[in-house]
Amino acid sequence: MSTEKIQRLIARACLGREGAELSFEGIAREDAAALTPSRLRLYRRLVRHNVTSVIGAMLARTKARLEVHAPGELGRSVDAFLDEVGPRTPHLRDVPSEFLAFAAPRWRADTRLPRWLADHAELELLDFTIGVAPRAKAPEGLLDVTADRPLVFAEPLALTRLAWAVNALANDAAAEPEERPVHILVYRDAVHVARFLELTPLAAAILERLVAGEPLGPAVAAAAGSALDADVLAGAARLLADLGERGVLLGARDA
């Protein structure tokens, strides 16, 4: 029990507001004596430095754009996140996504910042995570693609919808994106580089169902609804051919 209380004490010292009152109740005298104010300050600096560093690494382009419009804003946002919310995950690699969930509304409300900056950060974070995620081993015994079979896709991949076409920015720090809804597939190519593929709304709806495991025919029919016709079928065929050429579509499996 004392160990749990020590962990809670250190977490509060590291992640709460600076100068927050700390309770040593229930902690053994020798442990309390070891947790000196200077040692707790050191822990605080180390923990917050590690959190700030991983966020800055995974959102490096966003950080650079923040510095143009509001110097130091990333650090202030990280401090606010740690003071007000704090990480819920035990894995440091997952902290940036928790941070961005907190920071995105803050950035969207900040009139100093471009209105598209939060979307830029969301796509950059996906770019990073897909780029470094382990690649799942392709299943054996893949089948030909038919309407009654679920499809198999190379992982990792992710689908996202954004309000700004930030996928067109690439690494051009001077570019400005269009304000238009975009559906984007983020996947990793054969040489392990994360890529963006912009999809039509219908293609995105079809692909969402396919990735979720629906068989091809029902997924296309459900996504198209009453608009299912020869043009939709031809478009679905082009989508699958494109995904196959990119190495995203691997084949099919038994239902």
Short mmCIF file of C-alpha atoms in Angstrom, two decimals:
data_model
loop_
_atom_site.label_atom_id
_atom_site.label_comp_id
_atom_site.label_asym_id
_atom_site.label_seq_id
_atom_site.Cartn_x
_atom_site.Cartn_y
_atom_site.Cartn_z
CA MET A 1 0.00 0.00 0.00
CA SER A 2 2.86 2.36 0.80
CA THR A 3 4.28 1.76 -2.71
CA GLU A 4 0.99 2.82 -4.33
CA LYS A 5 0.88 5.96 -2.20
CA ILE A 6 4.47 6.79 -3.13
CA GLN A 7 3.59 6.40 -6.82
CA ARG A 8 0.57 8.67 -6.44
CA LEU A 9 2.66 11.23 -4.58
CA ILE A 10 5.35 11.26 -7.28
CA ALA A 11 2.73 11.46 -10.03
CA ARG A 12 1.12 14.46 -8.34
CA ALA A 13 4.50 16.12 -7.85
CA CYS A 14 5.46 15.57 -11.50
CA LEU A 15 2.17 16.11 -13.32
CA GLY A 16 0.15 18.46 -11.15
CA ARG A 17 0.46 22.21 -10.95
CA GLU A 18 3.76 23.42 -9.60
CA GLY A 19 3.60 23.96 -5.87
CA ALA A 20 0.57 21.71 -5.37
CA GLU A 21 0.20 20.47 -1.80
CA LEU A 22 1.58 16.95 -1.35
CA SER A 23 0.36 14.49 1.25
CA PHE A 24 2.81 12.03 2.83
CA GLU A 25 0.12 10.33 4.86
CA GLY A 26 0.50 6.56 4.89
CA ILE A 27 4.07 6.67 3.58
CA ALA A 28 6.81 5.13 5.69
CA ARG A 29 9.03 7.63 7.47
CA GLU A 30 12.22 6.51 5.68
CA ASP A 31 10.50 6.77 2.28
CA ALA A 32 9.13 10.20 3.08
CA ALA A 33 12.61 11.32 4.15
CA ALA A 34 14.01 10.20 0.77
CA LEU A 35 11.41 12.19 -1.17
CA THR A 36 12.99 15.55 -0.53
CA PRO A 37 11.70 18.69 -2.29
CA SER A 38 14.84 18.86 -4.44
CA ARG A 39 14.47 15.22 -5.50
CA LEU A 40 10.80 15.70 -6.37
CA ARG A 41 11.67 18.80 -8.41
CA LEU A 42 14.23 16.73 -10.30
CA TYR A 43 11.67 14.01 -11.00
CA ARG A 44 9.28 16.70 -12.19
CA ARG A 45 11.80 18.16 -14.62
CA LEU A 46 12.73 14.73 -16.00
CA VAL A 47 9.16 13.55 -16.50
CA ARG A 48 7.98 16.77 -18.10
CA HIS A 49 11.09 16.94 -20.30
CA ASN A 50 10.43 13.41 -21.57
CA VAL A 51 6.78 14.19 -22.31
CA THR A 52 7.65 17.46 -24.06
CA SER A 53 10.40 15.77 -26.08
CA VAL A 54 8.23 12.94 -27.42
CA ILE A 55 5.44 15.36 -28.32
CA GLY A 56 7.92 17.67 -30.05
CA ALA A 57 9.43 14.76 -31.98
CA MET A 58 6.10 13.38 -33.18
CA LEU A 59 4.71 16.84 -34.00
CA ALA A 60 7.89 18.47 -35.28
CA ARG A 61 6.29 20.23 -38.28
CA THR A 62 3.40 21.44 -36.15
CA LYS A 63 5.88 22.74 -33.58
CA ALA A 64 7.69 24.71 -36.30
CA ARG A 65 4.44 26.29 -37.49
CA LEU A 66 3.43 27.13 -33.92
CA GLU A 67 6.72 28.95 -33.44
CA VAL A 68 5.97 31.18 -36.43
CA HIS A 69 2.61 32.34 -35.10
CA ALA A 70 2.92 31.96 -31.32
CA PRO A 71 6.47 31.31 -30.12
CA GLY A 72 6.57 28.93 -27.16
CA GLU A 73 2.96 27.83 -27.58
CA LEU A 74 3.79 24.12 -27.77
CA GLY A 75 5.52 24.30 -24.39
CA ARG A 76 2.65 26.25 -22.88
CA SER A 77 0.13 23.76 -24.26
CA VAL A 78 2.11 20.83 -22.90
CA ASP A 79 2.31 22.49 -19.47
CA ALA A 80 -1.45 23.10 -19.51
CA PHE A 81 -2.05 19.47 -20.52
CA LEU A 82 0.13 18.15 -17.71
CA ASP A 83 -1.34 20.56 -15.16
CA GLU A 84 -5.00 20.09 -16.06
CA VAL A 85 -5.30 16.56 -17.44
CA GLY A 86 -2.08 14.57 -17.46
CA PRO A 87 -1.39 11.33 -19.31
CA ARG A 88 -3.75 8.41 -18.77
CA THR A 89 -1.68 5.93 -20.74
CA PRO A 90 1.33 4.12 -19.24
CA HIS A 91 3.09 4.23 -22.63
CA LEU A 92 5.07 7.35 -23.51
CA ARG A 93 4.50 6.73 -27.24
CA ASP A 94 0.74 7.19 -26.73
CA VAL A 95 0.98 10.47 -24.83
CA PRO A 96 1.03 12.70 -27.96
CA SER A 97 -2.42 11.50 -29.03
CA GLU A 98 -3.80 12.27 -25.55
CA PHE A 99 -2.06 15.64 -25.64
CA LEU A 100 -3.50 16.50 -29.05
CA ALA A 101 -7.03 15.62 -27.93
CA PHE A 102 -6.53 18.27 -25.23
CA ALA A 103 -4.64 20.83 -27.33
CA ALA A 104 -6.66 20.77 -30.57
CA PRO A 105 -9.69 22.69 -29.18
CA ARG A 106 -7.29 25.13 -27.52
CA TRP A 107 -5.50 25.78 -30.82
CA ARG A 108 -8.74 26.08 -32.79
CA ALA A 109 -9.90 28.80 -30.40
CA ASP A 110 -6.59 30.71 -30.52
CA THR A 111 -6.96 33.57 -32.99
CA ARG A 112 -3.18 33.86 -33.35
CA LEU A 113 -3.01 30.45 -35.02
CA PRO A 114 -4.10 29.31 -38.48
CA ARG A 115 -7.52 27.68 -38.30
CA TRP A 116 -6.13 24.58 -39.99
CA LEU A 117 -3.29 23.99 -37.53
CA ALA A 118 -5.10 21.38 -35.42
CA ASP A 119 -5.96 19.37 -38.56
CA HIS A 120 -2.31 19.63 -39.61
CA ALA A 121 -1.27 18.24 -36.23
CA GLU A 122 -3.76 15.37 -36.43
CA LEU A 123 -2.46 14.30 -39.83
CA GLU A 124 1.17 14.69 -38.80
CA LEU A 125 0.58 12.49 -35.76
CA LEU A 126 -1.02 9.81 -37.97
CA ASP A 127 1.89 10.16 -40.40
CA PHE A 128 4.36 9.49 -37.59
CA THR A 129 2.48 6.65 -35.91
CA ILE A 130 1.77 4.78 -39.16
CA GLY A 131 5.39 5.28 -40.20
CA VAL A 132 6.80 3.59 -37.08
CA ALA A 133 4.07 1.07 -36.21
CA PRO A 134 4.97 -2.63 -36.52
CA ARG A 135 3.89 -4.12 -39.83
CA ALA A 136 1.51 -7.01 -39.31
CA LYS A 137 2.45 -10.25 -41.00
CA ALA A 138 0.28 -10.95 -44.04
CA PRO A 139 -2.01 -13.93 -43.42
CA GLU A 140 -1.42 -17.11 -45.36
CA GLY A 141 -3.87 -18.60 -47.84
CA LEU A 142 -5.18 -15.35 -49.28
CA LEU A 143 -8.00 -15.76 -51.80
CA ASP A 144 -9.02 -13.91 -54.93
CA VAL A 145 -11.21 -10.87 -54.43
CA THR A 146 -14.90 -11.64 -54.91
CA ALA A 147 -18.06 -9.82 -53.90
CA ASP A 148 -18.93 -12.24 -51.09
CA ARG A 149 -15.54 -12.15 -49.34
CA PRO A 150 -14.03 -9.73 -46.80
CA LEU A 151 -10.82 -8.14 -48.00
CA VAL A 152 -7.39 -8.19 -46.37
CA PHE A 153 -5.33 -5.01 -46.15
CA ALA A 154 -1.69 -4.41 -45.29
CA GLU A 155 -1.33 -2.91 -41.86
CA PRO A 156 -0.70 -0.40 -40.42
CA LEU A 157 -3.19 1.97 -42.02
CA ALA A 158 -5.72 4.54 -40.86
CA LEU A 159 -8.61 6.54 -42.27
CA THR A 160 -9.29 10.11 -41.21
CA ARG A 161 -11.60 12.97 -42.18
CA LEU A 162 -10.44 16.57 -41.83
CA ALA A 163 -11.93 19.98 -42.54
CA TRP A 164 -8.82 21.30 -44.29
CA ALA A 165 -6.77 19.79 -47.13
CA VAL A 166 -3.60 19.73 -45.03
CA ASN A 167 -2.45 16.61 -46.89
CA ALA A 168 -1.41 18.93 -49.73
CA LEU A 169 1.04 20.86 -47.55
CA ALA A 170 3.73 18.16 -47.45
CA ASN A 171 6.86 19.84 -46.10
CA ASP A 172 6.23 23.28 -47.63
CA ALA A 173 6.26 25.56 -44.59
CA ALA A 174 4.97 28.51 -46.65
CA ALA A 175 1.94 26.75 -48.15
CA GLU A 176 -1.65 27.34 -47.09
CA PRO A 177 -4.24 24.54 -47.37
CA GLU A 178 -7.71 24.77 -48.87
CA GLU A 179 -10.67 24.78 -46.52
CA ARG A 180 -12.59 21.75 -47.79
CA PRO A 181 -13.53 18.40 -46.26
CA VAL A 182 -11.02 15.67 -47.11
CA HIS A 183 -11.04 11.92 -46.54
CA ILE A 184 -7.52 10.53 -46.29
CA LEU A 185 -6.07 7.05 -46.14
CA VAL A 186 -2.72 6.96 -44.36
CA TYR A 187 -0.73 3.82 -45.17
CA ARG A 188 2.87 2.64 -45.37
CA ASP A 189 4.47 1.76 -48.68
CA ALA A 190 6.91 -1.03 -49.51
CA VAL A 191 9.91 0.97 -48.31
CA HIS A 192 8.20 1.83 -45.00
CA VAL A 193 7.35 5.45 -45.81
CA ALA A 194 3.95 6.74 -44.67
CA ARG A 195 1.81 7.94 -47.59
CA PHE A 196 -1.45 9.87 -47.95
CA LEU A 197 -4.18 8.94 -50.41
CA GLU A 198 -7.08 11.39 -50.69
CA LEU A 199 -10.39 9.60 -51.25
CA THR A 200 -13.77 10.68 -52.52
CA PRO A 201 -16.51 10.56 -49.86
CA LEU A 202 -17.96 7.42 -51.47
CA ALA A 203 -14.56 5.71 -51.69
CA ALA A 204 -13.93 6.55 -48.03
CA ALA A 205 -17.32 5.14 -47.02
CA ILE A 206 -16.65 1.93 -48.94
CA LEU A 207 -13.14 1.57 -47.54
CA GLU A 208 -14.29 2.18 -43.95
CA ARG A 209 -16.68 -0.76 -44.26
CA LEU A 210 -14.08 -2.96 -45.93
CA VAL A 211 -11.45 -2.24 -43.29
CA ALA A 212 -14.05 -3.07 -40.62
CA GLY A 213 -14.40 -6.52 -42.19
CA GLU A 214 -17.57 -6.29 -44.29
CA PRO A 215 -17.59 -8.40 -47.48
CA LEU A 216 -16.96 -6.41 -50.65
CA GLY A 217 -20.43 -6.57 -52.19
CA PRO A 218 -22.41 -5.56 -49.09
CA ALA A 219 -19.86 -2.84 -48.25
CA VAL A 220 -20.22 -1.20 -51.68
CA ALA A 221 -24.02 -1.54 -51.64
CA ALA A 222 -24.36 -0.09 -48.14
CA ALA A 223 -22.02 2.81 -48.85
CA ALA A 224 -23.68 3.70 -52.15
CA GLY A 225 -27.29 3.14 -51.03
CA SER A 226 -29.80 3.97 -53.72
CA ALA A 227 -26.99 5.39 -55.88
CA LEU A 228 -25.57 1.93 -56.61
CA ASP A 229 -25.15 1.76 -60.39
CA ALA A 230 -22.57 0.96 -63.05
CA ASP A 231 -20.58 4.12 -62.31
CA VAL A 232 -20.32 3.24 -58.61
CA LEU A 233 -19.22 -0.31 -59.42
CA ALA A 234 -16.63 0.97 -61.87
CA GLY A 235 -15.36 3.45 -59.29
CA ALA A 236 -15.10 0.72 -56.66
CA ALA A 237 -13.14 -1.42 -59.10
CA ARG A 238 -10.72 1.46 -59.77
CA LEU A 239 -10.31 2.02 -56.03
CA LEU A 240 -9.43 -1.63 -55.43
CA ALA A 241 -7.02 -1.67 -58.37
CA ASP A 242 -5.27 1.45 -57.04
CA LEU A 243 -5.02 -0.04 -53.55
CA GLY A 244 -3.62 -3.24 -55.01
CA GLU A 245 -0.94 -1.35 -56.95
CA ARG A 246 0.01 0.53 -53.79
CA GLY A 247 0.36 -2.73 -51.84
CA VAL A 248 -2.50 -1.80 -49.50
CA LEU A 249 -4.96 -4.45 -50.73
CA LEU A 250 -3.49 -7.93 -50.29
CA GLY A 251 -6.41 -10.15 -51.26
CA ALA A 252 -9.47 -11.70 -49.64
CA ARG A 253 -10.33 -14.29 -47.01
CA ASP A 254 -13.21 -16.61 -46.30
CA ALA A 255 -16.24 -14.94 -44.79
#
